[in-house]
Amino acid sequence: MTDTRKIMKKMEKTLDPKRYEHTLGVAYTASSLAMCHGVDFEKAIIAGLLHDCAKCMSNEKKLEICNRHHIEISEIERKNLSLLHTKVGSYIARKQFRIVDRDILNAILYHTTGRPGMSQLEKIIYIADYIEPGRKHAPNLQQVRKLAFQDLDEALLKILEDTLEYLDGIGGTIDPMTKKTYDYYEAYMLIEKRQED
Ligand code: DGI
Ligand code: FE
Ligand code: FE
């Protein structure tokens, strides 16, 4: 069996059916985006399949893994333990699935908040997570889906903007990394656009 099939089978067992469906959606959307933008699509599939591997784990279990393996928990993660599925997920990908590719591990690690200076693969997973066909409720989905196949940075910035607005609207605590990523790409796009003129 190929690695990809093995990971799929494992995810089907580990995740609840809705999360598994979302996972498949992210994997094939990431694969398409990778093909479109000239990125290694096999890496995109693996990162897509594994990105939420710790999503269905209890908070206790996530905390236990962090404590046992000295994974640092930030103040905001402590308040919102759901955010921890990125760090724990990246750890599980490395330890249980023997992923050694740093780019895949980082794509899992930064798929919720993004980070300044993301790689193409990191951007693809971040975007695929938001636009995969199973997502129904995010604002501007049609626009962002189209944008994603034209310009990864434009799509990324729009998603960050809408996410910050959404979190603001529900009074959610904003991870400083989400804001940092937005500020970085807002400035980056201004400079990039100016150079194109
Ligand atoms: O795991 P998924 O649901 O597939 O997607 P995800 O890992 O991107 O998590 C999505 C949720 O994370 C969504 O409800 C928005 C939220 N999120 C993104 N950035 C932040 C955040 N939540 C908080 N509290 N703070 C953030 O900065
Ligand atoms: Fe996630
Ligand atoms: Fe996801």
PDB file of C-alpha atoms and ligand atoms in Angstrom:
ATOM      1  CA  MET A   1       0.000   0.000   0.000  1.00  0.00           C
ATOM      2  CA  THR A   2       1.292   3.480  -0.754  1.00  0.00           C
ATOM      3  CA  ASP A   3       2.042   5.845   2.095  1.00  0.00           C
ATOM      4  CA  THR A   4      -0.868   7.985   1.037  1.00  0.00           C
ATOM      5  CA  ARG A   5      -3.344   5.111   1.261  1.00  0.00           C
ATOM      6  CA  LYS A   6      -1.979   4.103   4.641  1.00  0.00           C
ATOM      7  CA  ILE A   7      -2.408   7.625   5.963  1.00  0.00           C
ATOM      8  CA  MET A   8      -5.950   7.766   4.544  1.00  0.00           C
ATOM      9  CA  LYS A   9      -6.916   4.519   6.282  1.00  0.00           C
ATOM     10  CA  LYS A  10      -5.433   5.710   9.560  1.00  0.00           C
ATOM     11  CA  MET A  11      -7.245   9.043   9.326  1.00  0.00           C
ATOM     12  CA  GLU A  12     -10.533   7.297   8.567  1.00  0.00           C
ATOM     13  CA  LYS A  13     -10.129   5.395  11.835  1.00  0.00           C
ATOM     14  CA  THR A  14      -8.906   8.335  13.915  1.00  0.00           C
ATOM     15  CA  LEU A  15     -11.255  11.091  12.804  1.00  0.00           C
ATOM     16  CA  ASP A  16     -15.024  11.363  12.987  1.00  0.00           C
ATOM     17  CA  PRO A  17     -16.789  10.997   9.607  1.00  0.00           C
ATOM     18  CA  LYS A  18     -17.302  14.742   9.049  1.00  0.00           C
ATOM     19  CA  ARG A  19     -13.686  15.540   9.872  1.00  0.00           C
ATOM     20  CA  TYR A  20     -12.512  12.730   7.615  1.00  0.00           C
ATOM     21  CA  GLU A  21     -14.590  14.098   4.758  1.00  0.00           C
ATOM     22  CA  HIS A  22     -13.110  17.563   5.395  1.00  0.00           C
ATOM     23  CA  THR A  23      -9.620  16.005   5.445  1.00  0.00           C
ATOM     24  CA  LEU A  24     -10.136  14.404   2.040  1.00  0.00           C
ATOM     25  CA  GLY A  25     -11.502  17.727   0.760  1.00  0.00           C
ATOM     26  CA  VAL A  26      -8.387  19.545   1.949  1.00  0.00           C
ATOM     27  CA  ALA A  27      -6.079  16.885   0.480  1.00  0.00           C
ATOM     28  CA  TYR A  28      -7.524  17.004  -3.035  1.00  0.00           C
ATOM     29  CA  THR A  29      -8.005  20.766  -3.008  1.00  0.00           C
ATOM     30  CA  ALA A  30      -4.373  21.173  -1.893  1.00  0.00           C
ATOM     31  CA  SER A  31      -3.323  18.755  -4.632  1.00  0.00           C
ATOM     32  CA  SER A  32      -5.126  20.831  -7.281  1.00  0.00           C
ATOM     33  CA  LEU A  33      -3.671  24.089  -5.968  1.00  0.00           C
ATOM     34  CA  ALA A  34      -0.199  22.533  -5.975  1.00  0.00           C
ATOM     35  CA  MET A  35      -0.596  21.437  -9.609  1.00  0.00           C
ATOM     36  CA  CYS A  36      -1.858  24.887 -10.531  1.00  0.00           C
ATOM     37  CA  HIS A  37       1.020  26.716  -8.853  1.00  0.00           C
ATOM     38  CA  GLY A  38       3.857  24.309  -9.639  1.00  0.00           C
ATOM     39  CA  VAL A  39       4.298  22.861  -6.149  1.00  0.00           C
ATOM     40  CA  ASP A  40       4.971  19.178  -5.274  1.00  0.00           C
ATOM     41  CA  PHE A  41       1.420  17.789  -5.211  1.00  0.00           C
ATOM     42  CA  GLU A  42       2.358  14.584  -3.402  1.00  0.00           C
ATOM     43  CA  LYS A  43       3.578  16.630  -0.460  1.00  0.00           C
ATOM     44  CA  ALA A  44       0.368  18.666  -0.648  1.00  0.00           C
ATOM     45  CA  ILE A  45      -1.731  15.481  -0.414  1.00  0.00           C
ATOM     46  CA  ILE A  46       0.209  14.157   2.585  1.00  0.00           C
ATOM     47  CA  ALA A  47       0.076  17.513   4.393  1.00  0.00           C
ATOM     48  CA  GLY A  48      -3.636  17.813   3.571  1.00  0.00           C
ATOM     49  CA  LEU A  49      -4.393  14.332   4.898  1.00  0.00           C
ATOM     50  CA  LEU A  50      -2.487  14.945   8.124  1.00  0.00           C
ATOM     51  CA  HIS A  51      -3.249  18.606   8.833  1.00  0.00           C
ATOM     52  CA  ASP A  52      -6.105  17.881  11.287  1.00  0.00           C
ATOM     53  CA  CYS A  53      -4.838  14.517  12.564  1.00  0.00           C
ATOM     54  CA  ALA A  54      -5.085  15.773  16.176  1.00  0.00           C
ATOM     55  CA  LYS A  55      -8.419  17.557  15.741  1.00  0.00           C
ATOM     56  CA  CYS A  56     -10.579  14.811  17.258  1.00  0.00           C
ATOM     57  CA  MET A  57      -8.327  14.260  20.247  1.00  0.00           C
ATOM     58  CA  SER A  58      -9.609  15.254  23.695  1.00  0.00           C
ATOM     59  CA  ASN A  59      -8.151  18.347  25.327  1.00  0.00           C
ATOM     60  CA  GLU A  60      -6.754  16.173  28.103  1.00  0.00           C
ATOM     61  CA  LYS A  61      -4.889  14.006  25.635  1.00  0.00           C
ATOM     62  CA  LYS A  62      -3.502  17.028  23.749  1.00  0.00           C
ATOM     63  CA  LEU A  63      -2.316  18.553  27.038  1.00  0.00           C
ATOM     64  CA  GLU A  64      -0.791  15.258  28.103  1.00  0.00           C
ATOM     65  CA  ILE A  65       1.162  14.973  24.838  1.00  0.00           C
ATOM     66  CA  CYS A  66       2.387  18.558  25.169  1.00  0.00           C
ATOM     67  CA  ASN A  67       3.453  18.052  28.766  1.00  0.00           C
ATOM     68  CA  ARG A  68       5.118  14.733  28.157  1.00  0.00           C
ATOM     69  CA  HIS A  69       7.072  15.899  25.109  1.00  0.00           C
ATOM     70  CA  HIS A  70       7.859  19.413  26.289  1.00  0.00           C
ATOM     71  CA  ILE A  71       5.779  21.124  23.639  1.00  0.00           C
ATOM     72  CA  GLU A  72       5.375  24.721  24.745  1.00  0.00           C
ATOM     73  CA  ILE A  73       1.798  25.981  25.174  1.00  0.00           C
ATOM     74  CA  SER A  74       1.220  29.703  24.657  1.00  0.00           C
ATOM     75  CA  GLU A  75      -1.151  31.759  26.770  1.00  0.00           C
ATOM     76  CA  ILE A  76      -3.724  31.880  23.974  1.00  0.00           C
ATOM     77  CA  GLU A  77      -3.489  28.129  23.336  1.00  0.00           C
ATOM     78  CA  ARG A  78      -4.027  27.509  27.037  1.00  0.00           C
ATOM     79  CA  LYS A  79      -7.253  29.546  26.844  1.00  0.00           C
ATOM     80  CA  ASN A  80      -8.358  27.936  23.590  1.00  0.00           C
ATOM     81  CA  LEU A  81      -7.149  24.358  23.591  1.00  0.00           C
ATOM     82  CA  SER A  82      -8.580  23.692  20.144  1.00  0.00           C
ATOM     83  CA  LEU A  83      -5.698  25.745  18.717  1.00  0.00           C
ATOM     84  CA  LEU A  84      -3.306  23.103  20.062  1.00  0.00           C
ATOM     85  CA  HIS A  85      -4.321  20.598  17.354  1.00  0.00           C
ATOM     86  CA  THR A  86      -1.689  22.200  15.100  1.00  0.00           C
ATOM     87  CA  LYS A  87       1.312  21.619  17.390  1.00  0.00           C
ATOM     88  CA  VAL A  88       0.137  18.175  18.490  1.00  0.00           C
ATOM     89  CA  GLY A  89      -0.743  17.294  14.884  1.00  0.00           C
ATOM     90  CA  SER A  90       2.708  18.227  13.656  1.00  0.00           C
ATOM     91  CA  TYR A  91       4.248  16.180  16.470  1.00  0.00           C
ATOM     92  CA  ILE A  92       2.115  13.122  15.604  1.00  0.00           C
ATOM     93  CA  ALA A  93       2.943  13.454  11.921  1.00  0.00           C
ATOM     94  CA  ARG A  94       6.642  13.347  12.810  1.00  0.00           C
ATOM     95  CA  LYS A  95       6.539  10.614  15.429  1.00  0.00           C
ATOM     96  CA  GLN A  96       3.740   8.305  14.295  1.00  0.00           C
ATOM     97  CA  PHE A  97       3.735   8.868  10.552  1.00  0.00           C
ATOM     98  CA  ARG A  98       7.506   9.327  10.323  1.00  0.00           C
ATOM     99  CA  ILE A  99       7.226  12.520   8.306  1.00  0.00           C
ATOM    100  CA  VAL A 100      10.652  14.115   8.161  1.00  0.00           C
ATOM    101  CA  ASP A 101       9.964  16.778   5.537  1.00  0.00           C
ATOM    102  CA  ARG A 102      10.116  20.085   7.440  1.00  0.00           C
ATOM    103  CA  ASP A 103       7.859  21.809   4.909  1.00  0.00           C
ATOM    104  CA  ILE A 104       5.051  19.265   5.463  1.00  0.00           C
ATOM    105  CA  LEU A 105       5.473  19.514   9.247  1.00  0.00           C
ATOM    106  CA  ASN A 106       5.366  23.318   9.083  1.00  0.00           C
ATOM    107  CA  ALA A 107       2.295  23.236   6.842  1.00  0.00           C
ATOM    108  CA  ILE A 108       0.533  21.272   9.608  1.00  0.00           C
ATOM    109  CA  LEU A 109       1.975  23.478  12.352  1.00  0.00           C
ATOM    110  CA  TYR A 110       0.865  26.784  10.800  1.00  0.00           C
ATOM    111  CA  HIS A 111      -2.390  25.757   9.118  1.00  0.00           C
ATOM    112  CA  THR A 112      -4.641  27.647  11.570  1.00  0.00           C
ATOM    113  CA  THR A 113      -2.813  30.942  12.142  1.00  0.00           C
ATOM    114  CA  GLY A 114      -0.425  31.113   9.221  1.00  0.00           C
ATOM    115  CA  ARG A 115       2.895  32.841   9.847  1.00  0.00           C
ATOM    116  CA  PRO A 116       4.966  35.571   8.223  1.00  0.00           C
ATOM    117  CA  GLY A 117       7.031  34.252   5.329  1.00  0.00           C
ATOM    118  CA  MET A 118       5.060  31.077   4.642  1.00  0.00           C
ATOM    119  CA  SER A 119       6.296  28.587   2.035  1.00  0.00           C
ATOM    120  CA  GLN A 120       4.143  27.837  -1.020  1.00  0.00           C
ATOM    121  CA  LEU A 121       3.094  24.522   0.546  1.00  0.00           C
ATOM    122  CA  GLU A 122       2.143  26.205   3.834  1.00  0.00           C
ATOM    123  CA  LYS A 123      -0.001  28.725   1.943  1.00  0.00           C
ATOM    124  CA  ILE A 124      -1.654  25.936  -0.047  1.00  0.00           C
ATOM    125  CA  ILE A 125      -2.667  23.975   3.060  1.00  0.00           C
ATOM    126  CA  TYR A 126      -3.865  27.116   4.827  1.00  0.00           C
ATOM    127  CA  ILE A 127      -5.989  28.076   1.818  1.00  0.00           C
ATOM    128  CA  ALA A 128      -7.229  24.548   1.021  1.00  0.00           C
ATOM    129  CA  ASP A 129      -8.423  24.228   4.620  1.00  0.00           C
ATOM    130  CA  TYR A 130     -10.634  27.259   4.080  1.00  0.00           C
ATOM    131  CA  ILE A 131     -11.942  26.641   0.557  1.00  0.00           C
ATOM    132  CA  GLU A 132     -12.357  22.839   0.330  1.00  0.00           C
ATOM    133  CA  PRO A 133     -15.756  21.880  -1.133  1.00  0.00           C
ATOM    134  CA  GLY A 134     -17.212  20.846   2.235  1.00  0.00           C
ATOM    135  CA  ARG A 135     -16.857  24.365   3.669  1.00  0.00           C
ATOM    136  CA  LYS A 136     -20.151  26.166   3.338  1.00  0.00           C
ATOM    137  CA  HIS A 137     -20.334  29.096   5.722  1.00  0.00           C
ATOM    138  CA  ALA A 138     -17.260  31.271   5.307  1.00  0.00           C
ATOM    139  CA  PRO A 139     -17.829  34.701   3.745  1.00  0.00           C
ATOM    140  CA  ASN A 140     -16.636  35.454   0.183  1.00  0.00           C
ATOM    141  CA  LEU A 141     -16.073  31.765  -0.526  1.00  0.00           C
ATOM    142  CA  GLN A 142     -16.763  32.010  -4.243  1.00  0.00           C
ATOM    143  CA  GLN A 143     -14.334  34.908  -4.607  1.00  0.00           C
ATOM    144  CA  VAL A 144     -11.614  33.263  -2.511  1.00  0.00           C
ATOM    145  CA  ARG A 145     -11.970  29.924  -4.358  1.00  0.00           C
ATOM    146  CA  LYS A 146     -11.351  31.658  -7.668  1.00  0.00           C
ATOM    147  CA  LEU A 147      -8.554  33.812  -6.270  1.00  0.00           C
ATOM    148  CA  ALA A 148      -6.758  30.747  -4.896  1.00  0.00           C
ATOM    149  CA  PHE A 149      -6.143  29.441  -8.415  1.00  0.00           C
ATOM    150  CA  GLN A 150      -4.920  32.843  -9.589  1.00  0.00           C
ATOM    151  CA  ASP A 151      -2.778  34.254  -6.784  1.00  0.00           C
ATOM    152  CA  LEU A 152      -1.963  32.430  -3.538  1.00  0.00           C
ATOM    153  CA  ASP A 153      -0.928  35.619  -1.711  1.00  0.00           C
ATOM    154  CA  GLU A 154      -4.115  37.476  -2.600  1.00  0.00           C
ATOM    155  CA  ALA A 155      -6.209  34.515  -1.468  1.00  0.00           C
ATOM    156  CA  LEU A 156      -4.199  34.171   1.731  1.00  0.00           C
ATOM    157  CA  LEU A 157      -4.632  37.847   2.625  1.00  0.00           C
ATOM    158  CA  LYS A 158      -8.374  37.757   1.967  1.00  0.00           C
ATOM    159  CA  ILE A 159      -8.810  34.691   4.182  1.00  0.00           C
ATOM    160  CA  LEU A 160      -6.751  36.282   6.975  1.00  0.00           C
ATOM    161  CA  GLU A 161      -8.827  39.442   6.727  1.00  0.00           C
ATOM    162  CA  ASP A 162     -12.124  37.530   6.844  1.00  0.00           C
ATOM    163  CA  THR A 163     -10.893  35.333   9.697  1.00  0.00           C
ATOM    164  CA  LEU A 164      -9.896  38.352  11.810  1.00  0.00           C
ATOM    165  CA  GLU A 165     -13.245  39.966  11.091  1.00  0.00           C
ATOM    166  CA  TYR A 166     -15.073  36.756  11.997  1.00  0.00           C
ATOM    167  CA  LEU A 167     -13.138  36.373  15.260  1.00  0.00           C
ATOM    168  CA  ASP A 168     -13.768  40.017  16.079  1.00  0.00           C
ATOM    169  CA  GLY A 169     -17.479  39.503  15.418  1.00  0.00           C
ATOM    170  CA  ILE A 170     -17.818  36.532  17.759  1.00  0.00           C
ATOM    171  CA  GLY A 171     -15.479  38.037  20.367  1.00  0.00           C
ATOM    172  CA  GLY A 172     -12.962  35.234  19.867  1.00  0.00           C
ATOM    173  CA  THR A 173      -9.469  35.613  21.235  1.00  0.00           C
ATOM    174  CA  ILE A 174      -7.114  36.373  18.382  1.00  0.00           C
ATOM    175  CA  ASP A 175      -3.850  34.485  18.346  1.00  0.00           C
ATOM    176  CA  PRO A 176      -1.104  37.130  17.971  1.00  0.00           C
ATOM    177  CA  MET A 177       0.310  34.984  15.150  1.00  0.00           C
ATOM    178  CA  THR A 178      -2.881  35.399  13.084  1.00  0.00           C
ATOM    179  CA  LYS A 179      -2.613  39.198  13.367  1.00  0.00           C
ATOM    180  CA  LYS A 180       1.129  39.137  12.694  1.00  0.00           C
ATOM    181  CA  THR A 181       0.563  37.059   9.562  1.00  0.00           C
ATOM    182  CA  TYR A 182      -2.126  39.451   8.352  1.00  0.00           C
ATOM    183  CA  ASP A 183       0.078  42.515   8.948  1.00  0.00           C
ATOM    184  CA  TYR A 184       2.997  40.855   7.197  1.00  0.00           C
ATOM    185  CA  TYR A 185       1.021  39.928   4.068  1.00  0.00           C
ATOM    186  CA  GLU A 186      -0.795  43.247   3.951  1.00  0.00           C
ATOM    187  CA  ALA A 187       2.574  45.040   3.831  1.00  0.00           C
ATOM    188  CA  TYR A 188       4.036  42.399   1.494  1.00  0.00           C
ATOM    189  CA  MET A 189       1.233  42.836  -1.029  1.00  0.00           C
ATOM    190  CA  LEU A 190       1.619  46.611  -0.984  1.00  0.00           C
ATOM    191  CA  ILE A 191       5.327  46.317  -1.781  1.00  0.00           C
ATOM    192  CA  GLU A 192       4.768  43.578  -4.361  1.00  0.00           C
ATOM    193  CA  LYS A 193       2.039  45.559  -6.113  1.00  0.00           C
ATOM    194  CA  ARG A 194       4.164  48.722  -6.154  1.00  0.00           C
ATOM    195  CA  GLN A 195       6.978  46.785  -7.829  1.00  0.00           C
ATOM    196  CA  GLU A 196       4.602  45.556 -10.520  1.00  0.00           C
ATOM    197  CA  ASP A 197       3.575  49.120 -11.475  1.00  0.00           C
TER     198      ASP A 197
HETATM  199  O1  DGI B   1      -9.330  22.663  12.058  1.00  0.00           O
HETATM  200  P1  DGI B   1     -10.261  23.313  11.074  1.00  0.00           P
HETATM  201  O2  DGI B   1     -11.601  23.625  11.672  1.00  0.00           O
HETATM  202  O3  DGI B   1     -10.388  22.571   9.796  1.00  0.00           O
HETATM  203  O4  DGI B   1      -9.596  24.700  10.652  1.00  0.00           O
HETATM  204  P2  DGI B   1      -8.530  25.569  11.451  1.00  0.00           P
HETATM  205  O5  DGI B   1      -7.466  24.720  11.988  1.00  0.00           O
HETATM  206  O6  DGI B   1      -8.108  26.692  10.539  1.00  0.00           O
HETATM  207  O7  DGI B   1      -9.355  26.153  12.606  1.00  0.00           O
HETATM  208  C1  DGI B   1     -10.405  26.965  12.226  1.00  0.00           C
HETATM  209  C2  DGI B   1     -10.850  27.794  13.359  1.00  0.00           C
HETATM  210  O8  DGI B   1      -9.728  28.439  13.920  1.00  0.00           O
HETATM  211  C3  DGI B   1     -11.804  28.873  12.877  1.00  0.00           C
HETATM  212  O9  DGI B   1     -12.971  28.803  13.656  1.00  0.00           O
HETATM  213  C4  DGI B   1     -11.072  30.140  13.106  1.00  0.00           C
HETATM  214  C5  DGI B   1     -10.113  29.741  14.185  1.00  0.00           C
HETATM  215  N1  DGI B   1      -8.942  30.603  14.246  1.00  0.00           N
HETATM  216  C6  DGI B   1      -8.083  30.996  13.289  1.00  0.00           C
HETATM  217  N2  DGI B   1      -7.219  31.896  13.782  1.00  0.00           N
HETATM  218  C7  DGI B   1      -7.556  32.040  15.086  1.00  0.00           C
HETATM  219  C8  DGI B   1      -8.639  31.201  15.375  1.00  0.00           C
HETATM  220  N3  DGI B   1      -9.241  31.110  16.593  1.00  0.00           N
HETATM  221  C9  DGI B   1      -8.760  31.895  17.545  1.00  0.00           C
HETATM  222  N4  DGI B   1      -9.314  31.832  18.738  1.00  0.00           N
HETATM  223  N5  DGI B   1      -7.719  32.745  17.347  1.00  0.00           N
HETATM  224  C10 DGI B   1      -7.081  32.857  16.140  1.00  0.00           C
HETATM  225  O10 DGI B   1      -6.163  33.659  15.970  1.00  0.00           O
HETATM  226 FE    FE B   2      -7.270  22.568  11.692  1.00  0.00          FE
HETATM  227 FE    FE B   3      -8.911  21.577   8.671  1.00  0.00          FE
END
